[in-house]
Amino acid sequence: MIHISEADFGVLYLTVSAIKCRVCLPCEEKYKKLFQITKDEILDNCGVCISEGKHGIQWTAQNQLDDLDFADDIALLSHTHEQMQIKTSSLAAVSASVGLNIHKGETKILKYNTKNNNPITLDGETLEDVESFTYLRSIIDLRGGSDADIKVRNAKSRAAFLQLKNIWNSKQLSTNIKLTIFSTNIKTVLLYGAETWRTTTTIIKKIQVFINSCLHKILNIH
């Protein structure tokens, strides 16, 4: 995915995948480690290609943050459209030199707080613009913040809570067991990705209202 902003910062999420080949299961773990090493080398070489200018976001007084990565996904960070295009082209070129390619179908653009509507291209193809996307099961949208993700988390945890209705109504299970199940099966769904949320008073209140509602039902408080 790509998030571009002239006034703020841009994030480019790219799925870098190996040219399709068969990998036997006993070698899968070794393949993953080899892929990670190769990807790190690609990013190092890509950094050399763009090191003449500042192409990341300001992280500390002296340092910029250029990229984040997870598994086979890469997030490139930039302030401007021009910087993001340079990074995209550089990464594609270095990846191709070692037999890897960027999955264009899984590479999206999210523009935030910018008047620049020019497309980001990859090998002559325009990458798709989106208003939101899911990354590591968390919602990121053009409004920023955490509202969209929290709304989805609330809905999923509510559905999970209703699926365990028989447990909450059980006369055989103790309250302590029910509370343990609630913590392990419901709160984990509710708070997934909470480390990245902007913890405002409104958000905390929404989460607490849902938790209190569930506890009232578990404890049979009317």
Coordinates of N, CA and C in Angstrom, one line a residue:
M1 N 0.8 -1.2 0.0 CA 0.0 0.0 0.0 C 0.9 1.2 0.0
I2 N 0.3 2.3 -0.4 CA 1.1 3.6 -0.4 C 0.2 4.7 0.3
H3 N 0.9 5.4 1.1 CA 0.2 6.6 1.7 C 1.1 7.8 1.4
I4 N 0.6 8.7 0.6 CA 1.4 9.8 0.2 C 0.8 11.1 0.8
S5 N 1.7 12.0 1.2 CA 1.3 13.3 1.7 C 2.4 14.3 1.5
E6 N 2.0 15.5 0.9 CA 3.0 16.6 0.8 C 3.2 17.2 2.2
A7 N 2.1 17.4 2.9 CA 2.3 18.1 4.2 C 2.6 17.2 5.3
D8 N 2.2 16.0 5.2 CA 2.4 15.0 6.3 C 3.5 14.0 5.9
F9 N 3.2 12.7 5.9 CA 4.1 11.7 5.5 C 3.5 10.7 4.6
G10 N 4.3 10.0 3.9 CA 3.7 8.9 3.0 C 4.2 7.6 3.4
V11 N 3.3 6.6 3.2 CA 3.7 5.2 3.5 C 3.4 4.4 2.3
L12 N 4.4 3.6 1.8 CA 4.3 2.8 0.7 C 4.4 1.3 1.2
Y13 N 3.3 0.6 1.1 CA 3.4 -0.8 1.5 C 3.5 -1.7 0.2
L14 N 4.6 -2.4 0.1 CA 4.9 -3.2 -1.1 C 5.0 -4.6 -0.7
T15 N 4.4 -5.5 -1.5 CA 4.6 -6.9 -1.3 C 5.7 -7.4 -2.3
V16 N 6.8 -7.7 -1.8 CA 7.9 -8.2 -2.6 C 7.9 -9.7 -2.6
S17 N 7.7 -10.3 -3.8 CA 7.6 -11.8 -3.8 C 8.6 -12.4 -4.8
A18 N 9.0 -13.6 -4.4 CA 10.0 -14.3 -5.3 C 9.3 -14.7 -6.6
I19 N 10.1 -14.8 -7.6 CA 9.5 -15.4 -8.9 C 9.0 -16.8 -8.5
K20 N 7.8 -17.1 -9.0 CA 7.2 -18.3 -8.5 C 8.1 -19.6 -8.7
C21 N 8.2 -20.3 -7.6 CA 9.0 -21.6 -7.7 C 8.4 -22.5 -6.7
R22 N 8.7 -23.8 -6.8 CA 8.2 -24.8 -5.9 C 9.2 -24.9 -4.7
V23 N 8.7 -24.9 -3.5 CA 9.6 -25.1 -2.3 C 9.1 -26.3 -1.5
C24 N 9.9 -27.3 -1.3 CA 9.5 -28.4 -0.5 C 9.3 -28.1 0.9
L25 N 8.4 -28.7 1.6 CA 8.1 -28.3 3.0 C 9.2 -28.3 4.0
P26 N 10.1 -29.4 3.9 CA 11.3 -29.4 4.8 C 12.2 -28.2 4.6
C27 N 12.1 -27.6 3.5 CA 13.0 -26.4 3.2 C 12.3 -25.1 3.4
E28 N 11.0 -25.1 3.8 CA 10.3 -23.9 3.9 C 10.9 -22.9 4.9
E29 N 11.3 -23.4 6.1 CA 11.8 -22.5 7.1 C 13.1 -21.9 6.6
K30 N 14.0 -22.7 6.0 CA 15.2 -22.2 5.5 C 15.0 -21.1 4.4
Y31 N 13.9 -21.4 3.6 CA 13.6 -20.5 2.5 C 13.1 -19.1 3.0
K32 N 12.3 -19.2 4.1 CA 11.9 -17.9 4.7 C 13.0 -17.1 5.3
K33 N 14.0 -17.8 5.9 CA 15.2 -17.1 6.5 C 16.0 -16.5 5.3
L34 N 16.2 -17.3 4.2 CA 16.9 -16.8 3.1 C 16.2 -15.6 2.5
F35 N 14.9 -15.7 2.4 CA 14.2 -14.5 1.8 C 14.3 -13.3 2.6
Q36 N 14.3 -13.4 4.0 CA 14.4 -12.3 4.9 C 15.8 -11.6 4.7
I37 N 16.8 -12.5 4.6 CA 18.2 -12.0 4.4 C 18.3 -11.2 3.1
T38 N 17.7 -11.8 2.1 CA 17.7 -11.2 0.7 C 17.0 -9.9 0.7
K39 N 15.8 -9.8 1.4 CA 15.0 -8.6 1.5 C 15.8 -7.5 2.2
D40 N 16.5 -7.9 3.3 CA 17.3 -6.9 4.0 C 18.4 -6.3 3.2
E41 N 19.0 -7.2 2.4 CA 20.1 -6.8 1.5 C 19.5 -5.8 0.4
I42 N 18.3 -6.1 -0.1 CA 17.7 -5.2 -1.1 C 17.5 -3.8 -0.5
L43 N 17.0 -3.8 0.7 CA 16.7 -2.5 1.4 C 18.0 -1.7 1.6
D44 N 19.0 -2.4 2.0 CA 20.3 -1.8 2.2 C 20.8 -1.2 0.9
N45 N 20.7 -1.9 -0.2 CA 21.2 -1.5 -1.5 C 20.3 -0.3 -2.0
C46 N 19.0 -0.5 -1.7 CA 18.0 0.6 -2.1 C 18.4 1.9 -1.4
G47 N 18.8 1.8 -0.1 CA 19.1 2.9 0.7 C 20.3 3.6 0.1
V48 N 21.3 2.9 -0.5 CA 22.4 3.5 -1.1 C 22.0 4.3 -2.3
C49 N 21.0 3.8 -3.0 CA 20.6 4.5 -4.3 C 19.9 5.8 -4.0
I50 N 19.3 6.0 -2.8 CA 18.6 7.2 -2.5 C 19.2 8.0 -1.4
S51 N 20.4 7.6 -1.0 CA 21.1 8.2 0.2 C 21.5 9.7 -0.1
E52 N 21.5 10.1 -1.3 CA 22.0 11.5 -1.6 C 21.1 12.6 -1.0
G53 N 19.8 12.2 -0.9 CA 18.8 13.2 -0.4 C 18.1 12.7 0.8
K54 N 17.2 13.5 1.4 CA 16.4 13.0 2.5 C 15.1 12.6 2.0
H55 N 14.8 11.3 2.1 CA 13.6 10.7 1.5 C 12.7 10.0 2.5
G56 N 13.0 10.1 3.8 CA 12.2 9.5 4.8 C 11.4 10.5 5.6
I57 N 10.9 10.1 6.7 CA 10.2 11.1 7.6 C 11.1 11.3 8.8
Q58 N 11.0 12.5 9.3 CA 11.9 12.9 10.5 C 11.5 12.1 11.7
W59 N 12.4 11.3 12.2 CA 12.2 10.5 13.4 C 12.8 11.0 14.7
T60 N 14.0 11.5 14.6 CA 14.7 12.2 15.7 C 15.3 13.4 15.1
A61 N 15.9 14.2 16.0 CA 16.5 15.5 15.5 C 17.5 15.2 14.4
Q62 N 18.3 14.1 14.4 CA 19.3 13.9 13.5 C 19.0 12.8 12.4
N63 N 18.0 11.9 12.8 CA 17.7 10.8 11.9 C 16.4 10.8 11.3
Q64 N 16.3 10.1 10.1 CA 15.0 9.9 9.4 C 14.7 8.5 9.4
L65 N 13.4 8.2 9.3 CA 12.9 6.8 9.2 C 12.5 6.5 7.7
D66 N 13.2 5.6 7.1 CA 12.9 5.4 5.7 C 12.0 4.2 5.4
D67 N 12.0 3.2 6.2 CA 11.1 2.0 5.9 C 10.9 1.2 7.1
L68 N 9.8 0.4 7.0 CA 9.4 -0.6 8.0 C 9.1 -1.8 7.2
D69 N 9.4 -3.0 7.8 CA 9.0 -4.2 7.1 C 8.5 -5.3 8.0
F70 N 7.7 -6.2 7.4 CA 7.1 -7.3 8.2 C 6.9 -8.4 7.2
A71 N 7.5 -9.6 7.5 CA 7.4 -10.8 6.6 C 7.8 -10.4 5.2
D72 N 6.9 -10.5 4.2 CA 7.3 -10.2 2.9 C 6.7 -8.8 2.5
D73 N 6.3 -8.0 3.5 CA 5.7 -6.7 3.2 C 6.8 -5.6 3.6
I74 N 6.8 -4.5 2.8 CA 7.7 -3.4 3.1 C 6.9 -2.1 3.1
A75 N 7.2 -1.3 4.1 CA 6.5 0.0 4.2 C 7.6 1.1 4.0
L76 N 7.5 1.8 2.9 CA 8.5 2.9 2.6 C 7.8 4.2 3.1
L77 N 8.6 5.1 3.8 CA 8.1 6.3 4.3 C 8.7 7.5 3.6
S78 N 7.9 8.4 3.2 CA 8.4 9.7 2.6 C 7.4 10.8 2.8
H79 N 7.9 12.0 2.6 CA 7.1 13.2 2.8 C 6.4 13.7 1.5
T80 N 7.0 13.3 0.4 CA 6.4 13.9 -0.9 C 6.2 12.8 -1.9
H81 N 5.4 13.1 -2.9 CA 5.1 12.2 -4.0 C 6.4 11.9 -4.8
E82 N 7.3 12.9 -5.0 CA 8.5 12.7 -5.8 C 9.4 11.7 -5.0
Q83 N 9.5 11.9 -3.7 CA 10.4 11.0 -2.9 C 9.8 9.5 -3.0
M84 N 8.5 9.4 -2.9 CA 7.9 8.1 -2.9 C 8.1 7.4 -4.3
Q85 N 8.0 8.1 -5.4 CA 8.3 7.6 -6.7 C 9.7 7.1 -6.8
I86 N 10.6 7.9 -6.3 CA 12.1 7.5 -6.4 C 12.3 6.2 -5.6
K87 N 11.7 6.1 -4.4 CA 11.9 4.9 -3.6 C 11.3 3.7 -4.3
T88 N 10.1 3.9 -4.9 CA 9.4 2.8 -5.5 C 10.3 2.2 -6.7
S89 N 10.7 3.1 -7.5 CA 11.5 2.7 -8.7 C 12.8 2.1 -8.3
S90 N 13.5 2.7 -7.3 CA 14.7 2.1 -6.8 C 14.6 0.7 -6.2
L91 N 13.5 0.6 -5.4 CA 13.3 -0.8 -4.8 C 13.0 -1.8 -5.9
A92 N 12.2 -1.4 -6.9 CA 11.9 -2.4 -7.9 C 13.1 -2.8 -8.7
A93 N 14.0 -1.8 -9.0 CA 15.2 -2.1 -9.7 C 16.2 -3.0 -9.0
V94 N 16.4 -2.7 -7.7 CA 17.3 -3.6 -6.9 C 16.7 -5.0 -6.7
S95 N 15.4 -5.1 -6.5 CA 14.7 -6.4 -6.3 C 14.9 -7.2 -7.6
A96 N 14.7 -6.6 -8.7 CA 14.8 -7.3 -10.0 C 16.2 -7.9 -10.2
S97 N 17.2 -7.2 -9.7 CA 18.6 -7.6 -9.9 C 18.9 -8.9 -9.2
V98 N 18.1 -9.3 -8.2 CA 18.3 -10.5 -7.5 C 17.1 -11.5 -7.7
G99 N 16.3 -11.3 -8.8 CA 15.3 -12.2 -9.2 C 14.0 -12.1 -8.4
L100 N 13.8 -11.0 -7.7 CA 12.5 -10.8 -7.0 C 11.7 -9.7 -7.7
N101 N 10.4 -9.7 -7.5 CA 9.6 -8.7 -8.1 C 8.5 -8.2 -7.1
I102 N 8.0 -7.0 -7.3 CA 7.0 -6.4 -6.4 C 5.6 -6.8 -7.0
H103 N 4.8 -7.3 -6.1 CA 3.4 -7.7 -6.5 C 2.6 -6.4 -6.8
K104 N 2.4 -6.1 -8.0 CA 1.6 -4.8 -8.3 C 0.2 -4.9 -7.8
G105 N -0.4 -6.1 -7.9 CA -1.8 -6.2 -7.5 C -2.1 -6.0 -6.0
E106 N -1.0 -6.2 -5.2 CA -1.1 -6.1 -3.8 C -0.5 -4.8 -3.3
T107 N -0.1 -3.9 -4.2 CA 0.5 -2.6 -3.9 C -0.6 -1.5 -4.1
K108 N -1.0 -0.8 -3.1 CA -2.1 0.2 -3.2 C -1.6 1.5 -2.7
I109 N -2.3 2.6 -3.1 CA -2.0 3.9 -2.8 C -3.1 4.5 -1.9
L110 N -2.7 5.1 -0.8 CA -3.6 5.9 0.1 C -3.1 7.3 0.2
K111 N -3.8 8.3 -0.3 CA -3.3 9.6 -0.3 C -4.0 10.3 0.9
Y112 N -3.2 11.0 1.7 CA -3.7 11.7 2.9 C -3.1 13.1 3.0
N113 N -4.0 14.1 3.1 CA -3.6 15.5 3.3 C -2.7 16.0 2.3
T114 N -3.0 15.8 1.0 CA -2.2 16.2 -0.1 C -3.1 16.7 -1.3
K115 N -2.5 17.6 -2.0 CA -3.2 18.1 -3.2 C -2.6 17.5 -4.5
N116 N -1.6 16.7 -4.3 CA -0.9 16.1 -5.5 C -1.6 14.8 -5.9
N117 N -2.3 14.8 -7.0 CA -3.1 13.7 -7.5 C -2.3 12.8 -8.5
N118 N -1.1 13.2 -8.7 CA -0.3 12.4 -9.7 C -0.1 11.0 -9.2
P119 N -0.2 10.0 -10.1 CA -0.1 8.6 -9.7 C 1.4 8.2 -9.4
I120 N 1.5 7.1 -8.6 CA 2.8 6.5 -8.4 C 2.8 5.3 -9.4
T121 N 3.8 5.2 -10.2 CA 3.9 4.1 -11.2 C 5.0 3.1 -10.9
L122 N 4.8 1.9 -11.4 CA 5.7 0.8 -11.2 C 5.9 0.1 -12.5
D123 N 7.0 0.1 -13.1 CA 7.3 -0.5 -14.4 C 6.3 0.0 -15.4
G124 N 5.9 1.3 -15.4 CA 5.0 1.9 -16.3 C 3.6 1.7 -16.0
E125 N 3.2 1.0 -15.0 CA 1.8 0.7 -14.6 C 1.5 1.6 -13.4
T126 N 0.3 2.2 -13.5 CA -0.2 3.0 -12.4 C -0.7 2.2 -11.2
L127 N -0.3 2.4 -10.0 CA -0.7 1.7 -8.9 C -2.1 2.2 -8.4
E128 N -2.9 1.3 -7.9 CA -4.3 1.6 -7.5 C -4.4 2.5 -6.3
D129 N -5.3 3.5 -6.4 CA -5.6 4.4 -5.3 C -6.7 3.8 -4.4
V130 N -6.6 3.8 -3.1 CA -7.7 3.3 -2.3 C -8.0 4.3 -1.1
E131 N -9.1 4.2 -0.5 CA -9.5 5.1 0.6 C -9.1 4.4 2.0
S132 N -9.0 3.1 1.9 CA -8.6 2.4 3.2 C -8.0 1.1 2.8
F133 N -7.2 0.5 3.7 CA -6.8 -0.9 3.5 C -6.5 -1.6 4.8
T134 N -6.4 -2.9 4.8 CA -6.1 -3.7 6.0 C -4.7 -4.1 5.9
Y135 N -3.9 -3.8 7.0 CA -2.5 -4.2 7.0 C -2.3 -4.8 8.4
L136 N -1.8 -6.1 8.4 CA -1.6 -6.9 9.6 C -2.9 -6.9 10.4
R137 N -4.1 -7.0 9.7 CA -5.4 -7.1 10.3 C -5.9 -5.8 11.0
S138 N -5.2 -4.7 10.7 CA -5.6 -3.4 11.2 C -6.0 -2.5 10.1
I139 N -7.1 -1.7 10.3 CA -7.6 -0.8 9.3 C -6.8 0.5 9.3
I140 N -6.4 0.9 8.1 CA -5.7 2.2 7.9 C -6.5 3.0 6.9
D141 N -7.0 4.2 7.2 CA -7.8 4.9 6.2 C -7.3 6.3 6.0
L142 N -7.9 7.1 5.1 CA -7.4 8.4 4.7 C -7.7 9.4 5.8
R143 N -8.5 9.1 6.8 CA -8.8 10.1 7.8 C -7.7 10.0 8.9
G144 N -6.9 8.9 8.9 CA -5.9 8.7 9.9 C -6.6 8.3 11.2
G145 N -5.9 8.3 12.3 CA -6.5 7.9 13.6 C -6.8 6.5 13.7
S146 N -7.7 6.1 14.7 CA -8.0 4.7 15.0 C -9.4 4.4 14.9
D147 N -10.3 5.3 14.6 CA -11.7 5.1 14.7 C -12.2 3.9 13.9
A148 N -11.8 3.8 12.6 CA -12.2 2.8 11.7 C -11.8 1.4 12.3
D149 N -10.6 1.3 12.8 CA -10.1 0.0 13.3 C -10.8 -0.4 14.5
I150 N -11.1 0.6 15.4 CA -11.8 0.3 16.7 C -13.2 -0.1 16.4
K151 N -13.9 0.5 15.4 CA -15.2 0.1 15.0 C -15.3 -1.4 14.6
V152 N -14.3 -1.8 13.8 CA -14.2 -3.2 13.3 C -13.9 -4.1 14.5
R153 N -13.0 -3.7 15.4 CA -12.6 -4.5 16.6 C -13.9 -4.7 17.5
N154 N -14.6 -3.7 17.7 CA -15.9 -3.8 18.5 C -16.8 -4.8 17.9
A155 N -17.0 -4.7 16.6 CA -18.0 -5.6 15.9 C -17.5 -7.1 16.0
K156 N -16.2 -7.3 15.8 CA -15.7 -8.7 15.8 C -15.7 -9.2 17.2
S157 N -15.4 -8.4 18.2 CA -15.4 -8.9 19.6 C -16.9 -9.2 20.1
R158 N -17.8 -8.3 19.6 CA -19.2 -8.5 19.9 C -19.7 -9.9 19.4
A159 N -19.3 -10.1 18.1 CA -19.7 -11.4 17.5 C -19.1 -12.6 18.2
A160 N -17.9 -12.4 18.6 CA -17.2 -13.5 19.4 C -17.9 -13.7 20.7
F161 N -18.3 -12.7 21.3 CA -19.0 -12.8 22.6 C -20.3 -13.5 22.5
L162 N -21.1 -13.2 21.5 CA -22.4 -13.8 21.2 C -22.2 -15.3 20.9
Q163 N -21.1 -15.7 20.3 CA -20.9 -17.1 19.9 C -20.7 -18.0 21.2
L164 N -20.3 -17.3 22.3 CA -20.0 -18.0 23.5 C -21.2 -17.8 24.5
K165 N -22.3 -17.6 24.0 CA -23.5 -17.3 24.9 C -23.8 -18.4 25.9
N166 N -23.6 -19.6 25.4 CA -23.9 -20.8 26.3 C -22.9 -20.8 27.5
I167 N -21.7 -20.4 27.3 CA -20.7 -20.3 28.3 C -21.1 -19.3 29.4
W168 N -21.5 -18.1 28.9 CA -21.9 -17.0 29.9 C -23.1 -17.4 30.7
N169 N -24.0 -18.2 30.1 CA -25.2 -18.6 30.8 C -25.1 -19.9 31.6
S170 N -23.9 -20.5 31.5 CA -23.8 -21.8 32.1 C -23.8 -21.7 33.6
K171 N -24.5 -22.7 34.3 CA -24.6 -22.8 35.7 C -23.4 -23.6 36.3
Q172 N -22.8 -24.4 35.4 CA -21.7 -25.3 35.8 C -20.4 -24.6 35.9
L173 N -20.2 -23.6 35.2 CA -18.9 -22.9 35.2 C -18.8 -21.8 36.2
S174 N -17.7 -21.7 36.9 CA -17.6 -20.6 37.9 C -17.4 -19.3 37.2
T175 N -17.6 -18.2 38.0 CA -17.4 -16.9 37.5 C -16.0 -16.6 37.1
N176 N -15.0 -17.2 37.9 CA -13.6 -17.0 37.6 C -13.2 -17.6 36.2
I177 N -13.8 -18.8 35.9 CA -13.5 -19.4 34.6 C -14.1 -18.6 33.5
K178 N -15.3 -18.1 33.7 CA -16.0 -17.2 32.7 C -15.1 -16.0 32.4
L179 N -14.6 -15.4 33.5 CA -13.8 -14.2 33.3 C -12.5 -14.5 32.6
T180 N -12.0 -15.6 32.9 CA -10.7 -16.0 32.2 C -11.0 -16.2 30.7
I181 N -12.1 -16.9 30.4 CA -12.5 -17.1 29.0 C -12.7 -15.8 28.3
F182 N -13.3 -14.9 29.0 CA -13.6 -13.5 28.5 C -12.3 -12.8 28.1
S183 N -11.3 -12.9 29.0 CA -10.0 -12.2 28.8 C -9.3 -12.9 27.6
T184 N -9.3 -14.2 27.5 CA -8.5 -14.9 26.5 C -9.2 -14.9 25.1
N185 N -10.5 -14.9 25.1 CA -11.2 -15.1 23.8 C -11.9 -13.9 23.3
I186 N -12.2 -12.9 24.2 CA -12.9 -11.7 23.8 C -12.0 -10.5 23.8
K187 N -11.4 -10.2 24.9 CA -10.5 -9.0 25.0 C -9.4 -9.1 24.1
T188 N -8.9 -10.3 23.8 CA -7.8 -10.3 22.8 C -8.2 -9.9 21.4
V189 N -9.5 -10.2 21.1 CA -10.1 -9.8 19.8 C -10.3 -8.3 19.8
L190 N -10.8 -7.8 20.9 CA -11.1 -6.4 21.0 C -9.9 -5.5 20.9
L191 N -8.8 -5.9 21.6 CA -7.6 -5.1 21.7 C -6.5 -5.4 20.8
Y192 N -6.8 -6.3 19.8 CA -5.8 -6.6 18.8 C -5.4 -5.3 18.0
G193 N -4.1 -5.1 18.0 CA -3.5 -3.9 17.4 C -3.6 -2.6 18.2
A194 N -4.0 -2.7 19.5 CA -4.2 -1.6 20.3 C -3.0 -0.8 20.5
E195 N -1.8 -1.4 20.3 CA -0.5 -0.7 20.5 C -0.4 0.4 19.6
T196 N -1.1 0.4 18.5 CA -0.9 1.4 17.5 C -2.0 2.5 17.5
W197 N -3.0 2.3 18.4 CA -4.1 3.2 18.5 C -3.7 4.5 19.2
R198 N -4.4 5.6 18.8 CA -4.2 6.9 19.5 C -5.2 6.9 20.7
T199 N -4.7 6.8 21.9 CA -5.6 6.5 23.0 C -6.1 7.9 23.6
T200 N -7.3 8.2 22.9 CA -8.0 9.4 23.4 C -9.0 9.0 24.4
T201 N -9.6 10.0 25.1 CA -10.6 9.8 26.1 C -11.8 9.1 25.4
T202 N -12.2 9.5 24.2 CA -13.3 9.0 23.5 C -13.1 7.5 23.2
I203 N -11.9 7.1 22.7 CA -11.6 5.8 22.4 C -11.7 4.9 23.6
I204 N -11.0 5.3 24.7 CA -11.0 4.6 26.0 C -12.5 4.3 26.4
K205 N -13.3 5.4 26.3 CA -14.7 5.2 26.8 C -15.4 4.2 25.9
K206 N -15.2 4.2 24.6 CA -15.9 3.2 23.8 C -15.5 1.8 24.1
I207 N -14.2 1.6 24.4 CA -13.8 0.3 24.7 C -14.3 -0.2 26.1
Q208 N -14.3 0.8 27.0 CA -14.8 0.4 28.4 C -16.3 0.2 28.4
V209 N -17.1 0.9 27.6 CA -18.5 0.6 27.5 C -18.8 -0.8 27.1
F210 N -18.0 -1.2 26.1 CA -18.3 -2.6 25.6 C -17.9 -3.6 26.6
I211 N -16.7 -3.4 27.3 CA -16.2 -4.4 28.3 C -17.2 -4.4 29.4
N212 N -17.7 -3.3 29.9 CA -18.7 -3.2 31.0 C -20.0 -4.0 30.6
S213 N -20.4 -3.8 29.4 CA -21.6 -4.4 28.9 C -21.5 -6.0 29.0
C214 N -20.3 -6.4 28.5 CA -20.1 -7.9 28.6 C -20.0 -8.4 30.0
L215 N -19.3 -7.7 30.9 CA -19.2 -8.1 32.3 C -20.5 -8.1 33.0
H216 N -21.4 -7.2 32.7 CA -22.7 -7.2 33.3 C -23.5 -8.5 32.9
K217 N -23.3 -8.9 31.7 CA -24.0 -10.2 31.3 C -23.4 -11.4 31.9
I218 N -22.0 -11.4 32.0 CA -21.3 -12.5 32.6 C -21.7 -12.6 34.1
L219 N -21.7 -11.5 34.8 CA -22.0 -11.5 36.2 C -23.5 -11.4 36.5
N220 N -24.3 -11.4 35.5 CA -25.7 -11.4 35.6 C -26.2 -10.2 36.4
I221 N -25.6 -9.0 36.1 CA -26.0 -7.7 36.7 C -27.0 -7.0 35.8
H222 N -28.1 -6.7 36.3 CA -29.2 -6.0 35.5 C -29.4 -4.6 36.0

